[in-house]
XYZ file of C-alpha atoms in Angstrom:
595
model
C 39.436 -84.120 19.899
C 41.513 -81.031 19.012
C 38.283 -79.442 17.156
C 36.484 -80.245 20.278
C 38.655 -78.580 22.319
C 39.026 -75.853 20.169
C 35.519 -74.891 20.036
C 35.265 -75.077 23.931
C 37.986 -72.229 24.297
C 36.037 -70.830 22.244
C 33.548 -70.855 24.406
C 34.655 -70.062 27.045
C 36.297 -66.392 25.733
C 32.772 -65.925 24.421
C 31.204 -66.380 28.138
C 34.571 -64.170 29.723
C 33.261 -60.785 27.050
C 29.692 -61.351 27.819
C 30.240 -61.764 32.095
C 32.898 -58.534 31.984
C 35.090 -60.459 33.649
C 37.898 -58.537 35.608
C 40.891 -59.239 33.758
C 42.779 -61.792 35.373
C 45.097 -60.866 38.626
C 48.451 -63.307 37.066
C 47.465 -61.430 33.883
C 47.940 -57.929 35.446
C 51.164 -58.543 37.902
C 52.683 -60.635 34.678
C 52.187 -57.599 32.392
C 52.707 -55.058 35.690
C 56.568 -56.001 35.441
C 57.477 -54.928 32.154
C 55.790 -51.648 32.796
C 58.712 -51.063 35.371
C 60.885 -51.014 32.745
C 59.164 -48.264 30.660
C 58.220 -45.582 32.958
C 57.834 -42.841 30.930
C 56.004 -44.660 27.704
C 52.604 -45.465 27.636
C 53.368 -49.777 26.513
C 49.794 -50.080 25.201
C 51.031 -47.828 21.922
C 54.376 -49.670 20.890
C 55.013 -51.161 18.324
C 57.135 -52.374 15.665
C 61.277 -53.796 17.489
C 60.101 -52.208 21.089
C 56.620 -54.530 20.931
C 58.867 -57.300 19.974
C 61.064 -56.599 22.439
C 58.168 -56.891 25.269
C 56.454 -59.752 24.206
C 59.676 -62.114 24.009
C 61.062 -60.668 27.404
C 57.476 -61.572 29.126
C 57.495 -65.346 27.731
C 61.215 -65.323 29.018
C 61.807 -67.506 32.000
C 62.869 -64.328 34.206
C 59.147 -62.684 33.282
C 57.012 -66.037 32.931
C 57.851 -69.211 35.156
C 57.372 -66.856 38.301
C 53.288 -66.765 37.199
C 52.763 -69.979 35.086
C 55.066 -72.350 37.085
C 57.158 -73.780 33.735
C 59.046 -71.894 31.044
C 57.428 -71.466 27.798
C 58.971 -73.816 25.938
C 57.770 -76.589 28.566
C 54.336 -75.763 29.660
C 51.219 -77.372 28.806
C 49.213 -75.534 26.349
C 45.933 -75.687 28.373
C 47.948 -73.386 31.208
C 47.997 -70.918 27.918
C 44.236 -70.017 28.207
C 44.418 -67.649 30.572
C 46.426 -65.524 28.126
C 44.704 -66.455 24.910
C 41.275 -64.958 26.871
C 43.130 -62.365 28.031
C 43.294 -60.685 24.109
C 39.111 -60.731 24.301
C 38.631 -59.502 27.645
C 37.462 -55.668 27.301
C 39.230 -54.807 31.112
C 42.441 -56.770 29.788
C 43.134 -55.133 26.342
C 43.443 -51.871 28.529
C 46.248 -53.017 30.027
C 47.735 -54.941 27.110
C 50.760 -53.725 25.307
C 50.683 -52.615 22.180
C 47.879 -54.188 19.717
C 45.809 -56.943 21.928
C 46.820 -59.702 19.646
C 50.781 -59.958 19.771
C 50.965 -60.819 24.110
C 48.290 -63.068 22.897
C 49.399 -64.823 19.742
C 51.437 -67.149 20.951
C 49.108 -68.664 23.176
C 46.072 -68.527 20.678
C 48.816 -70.136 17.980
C 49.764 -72.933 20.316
C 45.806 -73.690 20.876
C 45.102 -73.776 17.546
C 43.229 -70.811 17.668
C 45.154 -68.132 15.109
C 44.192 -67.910 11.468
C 46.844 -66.648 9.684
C 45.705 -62.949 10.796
C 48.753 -62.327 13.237
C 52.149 -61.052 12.704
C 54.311 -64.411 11.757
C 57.102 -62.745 14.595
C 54.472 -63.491 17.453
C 53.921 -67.183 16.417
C 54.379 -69.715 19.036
C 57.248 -71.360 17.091
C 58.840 -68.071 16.836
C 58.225 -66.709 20.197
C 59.643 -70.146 21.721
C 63.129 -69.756 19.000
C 63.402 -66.407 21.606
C 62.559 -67.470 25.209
C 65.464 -70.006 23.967
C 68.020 -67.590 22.700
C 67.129 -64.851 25.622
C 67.716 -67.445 28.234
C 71.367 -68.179 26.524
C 71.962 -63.924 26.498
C 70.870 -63.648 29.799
C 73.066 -66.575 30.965
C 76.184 -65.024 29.145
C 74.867 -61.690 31.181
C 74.766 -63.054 34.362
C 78.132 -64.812 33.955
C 79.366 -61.581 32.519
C 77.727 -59.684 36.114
C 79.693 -62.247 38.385
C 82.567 -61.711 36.668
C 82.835 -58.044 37.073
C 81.856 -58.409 40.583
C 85.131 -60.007 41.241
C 87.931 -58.380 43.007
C 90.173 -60.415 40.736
C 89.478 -59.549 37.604
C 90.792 -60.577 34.841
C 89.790 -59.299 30.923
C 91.670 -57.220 28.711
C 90.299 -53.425 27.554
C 89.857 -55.355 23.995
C 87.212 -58.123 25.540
C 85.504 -54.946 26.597
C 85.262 -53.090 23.601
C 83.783 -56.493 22.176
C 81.230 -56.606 25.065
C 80.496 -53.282 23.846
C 79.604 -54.096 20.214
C 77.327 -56.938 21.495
C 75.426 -54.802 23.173
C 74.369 -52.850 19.806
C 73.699 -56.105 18.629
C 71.631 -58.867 19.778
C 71.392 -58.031 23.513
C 70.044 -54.295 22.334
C 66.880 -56.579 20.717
C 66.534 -58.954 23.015
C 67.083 -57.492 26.079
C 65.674 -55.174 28.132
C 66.540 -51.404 28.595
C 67.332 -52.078 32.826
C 69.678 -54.640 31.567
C 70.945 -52.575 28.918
C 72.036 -50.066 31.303
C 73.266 -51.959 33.996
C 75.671 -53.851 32.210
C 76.970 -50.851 29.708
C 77.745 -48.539 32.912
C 79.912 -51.484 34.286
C 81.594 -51.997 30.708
C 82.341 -48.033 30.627
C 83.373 -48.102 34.879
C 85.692 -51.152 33.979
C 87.217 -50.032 31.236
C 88.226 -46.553 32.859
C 89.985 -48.264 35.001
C 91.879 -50.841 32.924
C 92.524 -47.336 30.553
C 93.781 -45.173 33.359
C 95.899 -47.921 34.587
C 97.704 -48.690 31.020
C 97.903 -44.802 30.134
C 99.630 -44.511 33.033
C 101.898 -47.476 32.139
C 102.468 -45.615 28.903
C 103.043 -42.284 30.424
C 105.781 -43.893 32.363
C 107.049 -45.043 29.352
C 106.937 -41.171 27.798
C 108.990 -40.091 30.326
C 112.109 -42.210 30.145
C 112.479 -41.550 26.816
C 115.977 -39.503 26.047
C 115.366 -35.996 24.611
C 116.073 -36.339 21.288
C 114.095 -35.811 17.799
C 113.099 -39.659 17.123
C 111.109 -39.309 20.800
C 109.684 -36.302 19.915
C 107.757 -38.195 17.165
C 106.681 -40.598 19.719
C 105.069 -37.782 22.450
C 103.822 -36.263 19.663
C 102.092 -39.808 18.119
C 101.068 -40.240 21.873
C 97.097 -39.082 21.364
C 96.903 -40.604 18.312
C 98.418 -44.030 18.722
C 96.155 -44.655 22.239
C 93.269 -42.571 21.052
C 90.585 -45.504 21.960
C 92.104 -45.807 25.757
C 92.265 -41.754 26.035
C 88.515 -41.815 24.889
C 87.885 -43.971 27.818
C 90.023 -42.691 30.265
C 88.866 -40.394 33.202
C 89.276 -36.976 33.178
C 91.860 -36.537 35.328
C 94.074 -38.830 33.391
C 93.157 -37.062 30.167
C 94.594 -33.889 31.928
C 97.554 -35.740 33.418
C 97.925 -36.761 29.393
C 98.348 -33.353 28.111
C 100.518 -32.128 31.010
C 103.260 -34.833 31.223
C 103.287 -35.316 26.887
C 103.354 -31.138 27.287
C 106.035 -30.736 29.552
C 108.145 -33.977 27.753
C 108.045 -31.473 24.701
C 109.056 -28.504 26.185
C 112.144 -31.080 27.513
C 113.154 -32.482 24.469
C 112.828 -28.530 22.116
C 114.564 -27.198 25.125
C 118.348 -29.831 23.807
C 117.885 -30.160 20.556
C 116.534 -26.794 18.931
C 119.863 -24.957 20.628
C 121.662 -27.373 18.871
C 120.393 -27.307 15.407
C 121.009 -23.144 15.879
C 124.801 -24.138 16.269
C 124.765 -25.188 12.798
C 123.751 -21.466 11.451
C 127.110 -19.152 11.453
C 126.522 -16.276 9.295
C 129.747 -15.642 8.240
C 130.189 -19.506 6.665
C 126.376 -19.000 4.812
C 124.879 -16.766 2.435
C 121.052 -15.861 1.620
C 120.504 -19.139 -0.063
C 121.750 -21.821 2.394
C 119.772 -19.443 5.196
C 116.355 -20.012 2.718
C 116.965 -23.624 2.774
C 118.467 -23.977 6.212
C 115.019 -21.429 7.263
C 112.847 -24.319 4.970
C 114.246 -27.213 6.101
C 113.695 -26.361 9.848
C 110.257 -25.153 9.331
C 109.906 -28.130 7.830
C 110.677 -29.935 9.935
C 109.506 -28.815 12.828
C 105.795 -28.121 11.635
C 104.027 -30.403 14.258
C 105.655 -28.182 17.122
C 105.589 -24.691 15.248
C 103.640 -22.970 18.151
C 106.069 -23.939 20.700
C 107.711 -20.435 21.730
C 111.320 -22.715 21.291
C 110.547 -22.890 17.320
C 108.976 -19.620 16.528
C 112.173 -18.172 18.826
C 114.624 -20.120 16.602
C 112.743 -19.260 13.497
C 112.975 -16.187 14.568
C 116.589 -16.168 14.796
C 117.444 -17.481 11.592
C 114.953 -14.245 9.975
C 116.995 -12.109 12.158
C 120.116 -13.281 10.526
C 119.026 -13.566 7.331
C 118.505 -9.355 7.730
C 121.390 -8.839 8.899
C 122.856 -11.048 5.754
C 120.614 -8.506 3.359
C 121.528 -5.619 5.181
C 125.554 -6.265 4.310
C 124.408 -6.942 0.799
C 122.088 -4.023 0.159
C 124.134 -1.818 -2.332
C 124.108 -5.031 -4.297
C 120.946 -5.942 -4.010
C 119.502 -2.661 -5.273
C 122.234 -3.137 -8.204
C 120.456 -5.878 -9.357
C 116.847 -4.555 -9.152
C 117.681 -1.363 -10.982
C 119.608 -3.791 -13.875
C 116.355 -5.799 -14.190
C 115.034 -5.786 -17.870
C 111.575 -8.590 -16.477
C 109.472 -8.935 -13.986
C 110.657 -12.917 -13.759
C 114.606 -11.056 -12.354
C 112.395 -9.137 -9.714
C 110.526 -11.765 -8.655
C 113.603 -14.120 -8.468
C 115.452 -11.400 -6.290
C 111.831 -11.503 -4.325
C 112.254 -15.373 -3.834
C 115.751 -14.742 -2.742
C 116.265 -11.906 -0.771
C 112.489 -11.098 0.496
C 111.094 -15.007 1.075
C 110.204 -15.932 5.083
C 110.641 -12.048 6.028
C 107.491 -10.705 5.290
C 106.212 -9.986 8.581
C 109.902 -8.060 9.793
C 109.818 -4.415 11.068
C 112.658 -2.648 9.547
C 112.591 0.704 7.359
C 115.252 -0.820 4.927
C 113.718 -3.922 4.112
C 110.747 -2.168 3.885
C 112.570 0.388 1.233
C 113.382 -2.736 -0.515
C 110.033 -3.945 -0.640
C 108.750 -0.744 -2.164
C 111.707 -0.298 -4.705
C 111.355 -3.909 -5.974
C 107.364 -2.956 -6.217
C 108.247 0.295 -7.990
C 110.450 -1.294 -10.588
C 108.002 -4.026 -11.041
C 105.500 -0.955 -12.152
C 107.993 0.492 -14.093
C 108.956 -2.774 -16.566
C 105.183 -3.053 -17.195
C 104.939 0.393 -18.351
C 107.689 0.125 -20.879
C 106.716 -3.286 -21.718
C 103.011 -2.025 -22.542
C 104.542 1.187 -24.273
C 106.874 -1.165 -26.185
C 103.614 -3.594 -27.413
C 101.693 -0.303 -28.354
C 104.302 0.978 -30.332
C 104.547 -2.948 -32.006
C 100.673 -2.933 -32.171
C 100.951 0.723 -34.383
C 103.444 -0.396 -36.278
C 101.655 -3.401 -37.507
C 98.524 -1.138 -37.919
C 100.739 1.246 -40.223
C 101.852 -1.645 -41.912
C 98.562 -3.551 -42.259
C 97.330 0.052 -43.729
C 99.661 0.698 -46.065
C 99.548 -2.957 -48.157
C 96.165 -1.926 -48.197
C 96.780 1.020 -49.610
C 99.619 -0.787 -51.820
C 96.884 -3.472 -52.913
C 94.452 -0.926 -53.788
C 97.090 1.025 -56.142
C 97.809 -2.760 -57.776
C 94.317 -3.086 -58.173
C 93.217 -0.182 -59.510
C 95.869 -0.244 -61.953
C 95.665 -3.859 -63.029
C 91.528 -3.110 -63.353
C 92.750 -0.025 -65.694
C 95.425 -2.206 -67.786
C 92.356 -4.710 -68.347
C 89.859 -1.729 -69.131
C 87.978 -2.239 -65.752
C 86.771 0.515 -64.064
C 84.929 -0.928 -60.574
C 83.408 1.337 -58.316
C 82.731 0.560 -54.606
C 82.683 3.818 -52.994
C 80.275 3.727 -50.066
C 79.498 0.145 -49.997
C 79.291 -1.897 -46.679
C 80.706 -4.907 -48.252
C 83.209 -3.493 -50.040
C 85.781 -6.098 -49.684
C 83.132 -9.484 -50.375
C 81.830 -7.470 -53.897
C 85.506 -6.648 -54.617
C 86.682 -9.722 -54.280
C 83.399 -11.571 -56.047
C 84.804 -8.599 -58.956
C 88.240 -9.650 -59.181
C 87.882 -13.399 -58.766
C 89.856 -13.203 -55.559
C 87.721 -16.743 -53.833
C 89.985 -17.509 -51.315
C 89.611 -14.178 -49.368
C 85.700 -14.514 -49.497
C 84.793 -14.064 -45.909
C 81.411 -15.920 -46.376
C 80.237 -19.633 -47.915
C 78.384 -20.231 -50.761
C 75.898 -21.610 -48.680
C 75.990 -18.889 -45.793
C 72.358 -16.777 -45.754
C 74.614 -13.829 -46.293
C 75.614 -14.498 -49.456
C 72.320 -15.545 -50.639
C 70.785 -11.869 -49.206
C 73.531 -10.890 -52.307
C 72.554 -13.051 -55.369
C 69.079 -12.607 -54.357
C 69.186 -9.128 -53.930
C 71.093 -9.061 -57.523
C 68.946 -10.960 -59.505
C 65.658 -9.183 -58.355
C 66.782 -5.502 -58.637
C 67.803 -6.588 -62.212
C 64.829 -7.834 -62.987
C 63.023 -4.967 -61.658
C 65.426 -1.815 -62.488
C 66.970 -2.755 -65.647
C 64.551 -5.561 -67.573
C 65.443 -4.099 -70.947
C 68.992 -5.428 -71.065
C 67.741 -8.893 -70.518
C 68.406 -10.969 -73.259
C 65.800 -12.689 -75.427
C 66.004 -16.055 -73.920
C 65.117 -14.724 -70.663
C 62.999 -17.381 -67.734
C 60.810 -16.345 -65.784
C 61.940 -16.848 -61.827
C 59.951 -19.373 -59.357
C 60.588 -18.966 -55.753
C 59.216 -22.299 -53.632
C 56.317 -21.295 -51.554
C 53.532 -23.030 -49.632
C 50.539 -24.359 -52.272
C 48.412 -25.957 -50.008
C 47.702 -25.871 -45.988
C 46.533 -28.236 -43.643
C 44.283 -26.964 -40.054
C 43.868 -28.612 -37.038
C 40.619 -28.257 -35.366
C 39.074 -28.472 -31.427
C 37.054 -31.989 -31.948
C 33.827 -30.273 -29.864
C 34.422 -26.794 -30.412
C 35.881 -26.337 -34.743
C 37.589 -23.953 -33.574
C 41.099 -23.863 -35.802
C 44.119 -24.608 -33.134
C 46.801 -25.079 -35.532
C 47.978 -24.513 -39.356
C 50.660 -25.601 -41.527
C 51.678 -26.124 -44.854
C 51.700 -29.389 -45.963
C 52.915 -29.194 -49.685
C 55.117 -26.959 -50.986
C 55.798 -25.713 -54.528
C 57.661 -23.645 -57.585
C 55.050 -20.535 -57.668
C 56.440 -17.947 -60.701
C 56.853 -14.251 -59.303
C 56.562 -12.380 -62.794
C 59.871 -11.400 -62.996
C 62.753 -12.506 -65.384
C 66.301 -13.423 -65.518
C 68.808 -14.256 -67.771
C 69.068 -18.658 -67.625
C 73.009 -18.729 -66.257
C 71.903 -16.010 -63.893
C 68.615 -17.472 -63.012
C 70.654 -21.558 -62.895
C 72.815 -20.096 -60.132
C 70.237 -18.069 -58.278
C 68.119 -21.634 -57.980
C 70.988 -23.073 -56.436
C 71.517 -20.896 -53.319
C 67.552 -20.431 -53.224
C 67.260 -24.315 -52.461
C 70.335 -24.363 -50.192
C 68.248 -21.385 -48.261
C 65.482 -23.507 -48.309
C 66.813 -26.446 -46.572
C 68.351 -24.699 -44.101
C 65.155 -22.249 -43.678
C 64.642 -23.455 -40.282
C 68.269 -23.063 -39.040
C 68.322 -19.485 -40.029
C 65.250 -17.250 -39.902
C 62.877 -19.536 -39.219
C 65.407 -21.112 -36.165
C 65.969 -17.837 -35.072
C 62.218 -17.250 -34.343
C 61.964 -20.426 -32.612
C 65.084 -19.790 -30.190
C 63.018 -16.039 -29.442
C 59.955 -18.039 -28.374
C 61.939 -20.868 -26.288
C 64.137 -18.002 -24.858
C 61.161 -16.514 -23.517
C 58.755 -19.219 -22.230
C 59.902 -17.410 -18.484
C 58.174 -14.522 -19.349
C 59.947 -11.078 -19.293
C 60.938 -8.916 -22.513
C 61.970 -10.588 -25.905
C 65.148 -10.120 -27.268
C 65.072 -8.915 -30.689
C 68.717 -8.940 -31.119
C 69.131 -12.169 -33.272
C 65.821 -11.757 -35.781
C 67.107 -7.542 -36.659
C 69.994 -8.862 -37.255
C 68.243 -10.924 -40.302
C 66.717 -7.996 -41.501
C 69.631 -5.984 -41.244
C 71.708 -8.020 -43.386
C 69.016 -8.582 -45.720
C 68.785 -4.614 -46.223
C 72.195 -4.039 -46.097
C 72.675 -6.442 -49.063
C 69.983 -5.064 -51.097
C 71.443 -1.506 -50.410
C 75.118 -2.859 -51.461
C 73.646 -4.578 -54.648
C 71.188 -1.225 -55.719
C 74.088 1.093 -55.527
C 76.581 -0.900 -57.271
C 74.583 -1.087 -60.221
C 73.777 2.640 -59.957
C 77.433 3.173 -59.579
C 79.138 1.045 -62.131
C 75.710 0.631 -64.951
C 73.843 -2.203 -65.009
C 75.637 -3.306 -68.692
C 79.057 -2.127 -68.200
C 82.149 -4.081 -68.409
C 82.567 -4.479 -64.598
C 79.285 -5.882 -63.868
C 79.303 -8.224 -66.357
C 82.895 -9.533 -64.986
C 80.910 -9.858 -61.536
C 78.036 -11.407 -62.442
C 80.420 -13.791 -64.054
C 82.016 -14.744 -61.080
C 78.772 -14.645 -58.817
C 77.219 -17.159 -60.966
C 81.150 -18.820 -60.683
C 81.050 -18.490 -56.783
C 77.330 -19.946 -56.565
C 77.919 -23.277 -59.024
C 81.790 -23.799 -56.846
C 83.400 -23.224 -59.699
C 86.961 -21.467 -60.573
C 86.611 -17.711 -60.931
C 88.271 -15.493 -64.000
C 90.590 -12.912 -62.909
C 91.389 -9.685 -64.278
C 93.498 -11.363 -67.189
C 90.751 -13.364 -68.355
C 92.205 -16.751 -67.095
C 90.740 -18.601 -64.584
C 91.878 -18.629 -61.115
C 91.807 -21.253 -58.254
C 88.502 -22.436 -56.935
């Protein structure tokens, strides 16, 4: 049977789209109401909460029983048919509110009509779960209505504010704007009223209060501890506010400021107690501080507290001349000048500027004084140089040394290297510096002076790429990358003596390994540094080269300086080959030092 009558609705909404029926008078008055409550929206293009909003309201008892007879939770489901054709009748859908199957789904649900292609919140089960909660809101509205309608009425501002929250809630989904607004401007109406009238209470309250400092807390707290009733107060009482919690102010500074001035005798106080007593008022009295009773008072105790510095002056400029550190002036500052900044008077002014002028003249003599320190030191930092130079010199000529440095860059690092002096070696044995040295050493040797290598002289290998690997464009062969993929001990066709040559291998491998934190890095932190474009900053990679030639400079002219096979090279290339294997040097003496 229920196929059978499903088929003839069917039917029938097939014969209402092909006659053009006029869509259906109850159909147009029903929908006609909730138009009234959105004049200035065009309905037909809701959606989403306000579509939701619509469709509930109009299967809601106060929308629907007036056309179908029954609320929707009662009525027949062959009195839905009218509304299920409505959704397929051309003249209807123009009149329809939002899409023109949500009014309709819950008719076309309850006739078994829906296929799961409406929105589940327009079901009929759904839809009824509403008409039943919106007839309990608008039964709490209605009661709500009466009540406020009555002369006697009795709810507290609380109940109100409640009433208010509700209204954000639920009702604000449920119910309709009209409503909305109907019932909020009597919440806001009543609860001026029940504000004024217990602000005034309080007010009343303010007022008896005795003028002391305890109720001057309690005016002042006033705003603050009714701040919800003062938001919802009228205006006028918001004014009458500020004037009576004014005026109870201007009472209560007017007994008890000229009695904490009675306290202040000059003659019984001196600067200090008038600093704190100055404090502790400001203090506390820092909630009322614009009130012309404080800064008049305040005033007052500045006033004597001149008059105080005024007695003491000769004194007072005593002390700032005595002052040896800017800490005593700025203590005499705290003292004497503290509160009174703002005070027109020529003397305290001239104490101002004398305390300032002394202040200038301490830092002179203090940086005069740290110059004269910092020359000293320099004079004595130059002459142990010049005594350690003398020792030198003559323990090198004791031991039948004769080193000469003259002109070299690194004068103190070859010196040192010379003398077996390690521990003031400014560089590591594994710093790129001091492999720009040995490096340097070994190759102008083996260039420059060949014939005083000995007879068991090796040839020296540096490691260099042997073979390379290229990347190339699969379509195009063109090369896009190369790189070395094995790496090797290729000879160079130069010599060195084996201890020499054993040392020289050790800080070449340590350069090796850390190739790419050092020149190699250095080239790589130039390209990242640039990837923005703009000009390259060269800085870091001449700074490479500029050791390296600096070294090889140093290393050239102390062999031309001292011979290649003199006494004093020999002793360094001892302790370079020392310094490069971590081992303990040999000093002048011929004993070995610390490592």
């Amino acid at each position: 049977m229920k196929i059978i009558y499903t088929v003839l609705v069917f039917l029938t909404l097939f014969k209402a789209e092909l006659n053009g029926q006029q869509c259906d008078f109850k159909i147009q008055m029903w929908i006609k109401q909730i138009k009234e409550e959105y004049p200035n929206e065009d309905i037909d293009r809701v959606s989403g909460k306000k579509i939701e909003t619509i469709v509930y309201n109009l299967y809601s008892d106060e929308y629907f029983i007036h056309f179908f007879k029954k609320p929707f939770d009662e009525i027949k489901f062959k009195k839905l048919e009218v509304i299920a054709i409505s959704g397929h009748s051309a003249a209807c859908t123009r009149i329809i509110p939002g899409n023109n199957y949500e009014l309709c789904s819950p008719a076309r649900d309850a006739l078994g009509m829906n296929k799961n292609y409406y929105n589940k919140n327009f079901s009929y089960e759904i839809v009824k779960e509403k008409v039943i909660e919106i007839r309990r809101l608008r039964s709490e509205y209605n009661a709500l209505l009466k009540k406020f309608e009555n002369d006697d009425l009795d709810i507290n501002f609380s109940s109100l504010v409640e009433w208010e929250s509700n209204l954000k809630g639920e009702y604000a989904v449920l119910l309709l704007p009209s409503e909305i607004t109907l019932i909020s401007n009597k919440i806001i109406s009543i609860k001026q009223q029940l504000a004024d009238k217990e602000l005034n209470n309080k007010l009343n309250d303010i007022k008896k209060l005795e003028n002391s400092y305890n109720s001057l807390n309690k005016v002042l707290s006033f705003k603050n501890d009714y701040r919800q009733l003062i938001l919802s107060a009228s205006n006028e009482s918001k004014n009458q506010i500020n004037q009576e919690t004014q005026s109870k102010v201007n009472k209560i500074l007017d007994i008890i400021i000229p009695n904490e001035l009675k306290e202040l005798t000059v003659k019984s106080q001196n600067i200090n107690e008038l600093n704190m007593f100055y404090k502790s008022f400001s203090d506390k009295y820092v909630s009322v501080s614009s009130y012309p009773q404080v800064i008049s008072a305040k005033n007052d105790i500045i006033q004597k507290k001149v008059n105080k510095i005024l007695e003491d002056m000769d004194d007072i400029e005593t002390q700032v001349e005595s002052s040896k550190i800017v800490n005593d002036l700025e203590r005499i500052e705290k003292i004497y000048l503290s509160y009174i900044n703002k005070i027109n008077n020529n003397e305290i002014y001239a104490l101002q500027t004398r305390i300032s002028n002394r202040k200038i003249e301490i830092n002179r003599q203090i940086k005069l004084a740290e110059q004269k320190r910092q020359e000293e030191i320099k004079q004595r930092i130059a002459r142990e140089e010049r005594e350690k130079q003398l020792a030198e010199a003559k323990a090198m000529a004791a031991y039948g040394f004769d080193f000469k440095s003259d002109g070299i860059s690194n004068e103190d690092l070859l010196k040192n290297i010379f003398i077996g002096n390690f521990d003031e070696i400014s560089i590591k044995r594994d710093a790129i510096e001091f492999y720009y040295i040995i490096h340097s050493y070994i190759y102008i040797k083996a260039k420059k002076y060949a014939s005083y290598l000995p007879e068991n002289k090796e040839e020296i290998y540096e490691i260099e790429c042997i073979e390379t690997t290229q990347e190339k464009d699969y379509w195009s062969g063109v090369v896009t990358s190369e790189y070395c993929s094995k790496w090797g001990e290729v000879p160079q066709g130069y010599f060195s003596s084996p201890e020499l040559y054993s040392a020289y291998k050790i800080i070449r491998d340590y350069e090796f390994d850390n190739r790419s934190s050092n020149v190699g890095g250095t080239i790589l932190d130039l390209i990242y540094a640039n990837k923005g474009g703009g000009q390259i900053n060269m800085d870091p990679l001449k700074k490479v080269y500029q050791d390296e030639n600096v070294a090889y400079s140093d290393i050239d002219h102390l062999l031309a300086l001292n011979g290649c096979n003199s006494k004093s090279i020999r002793r360094f290339e001892e302790n370079l080959i020392r310094f490069s294997k971590n081992e303990s040097p040999i000093i002048l003496d011929c004993s070995l030092g610390s490592n």
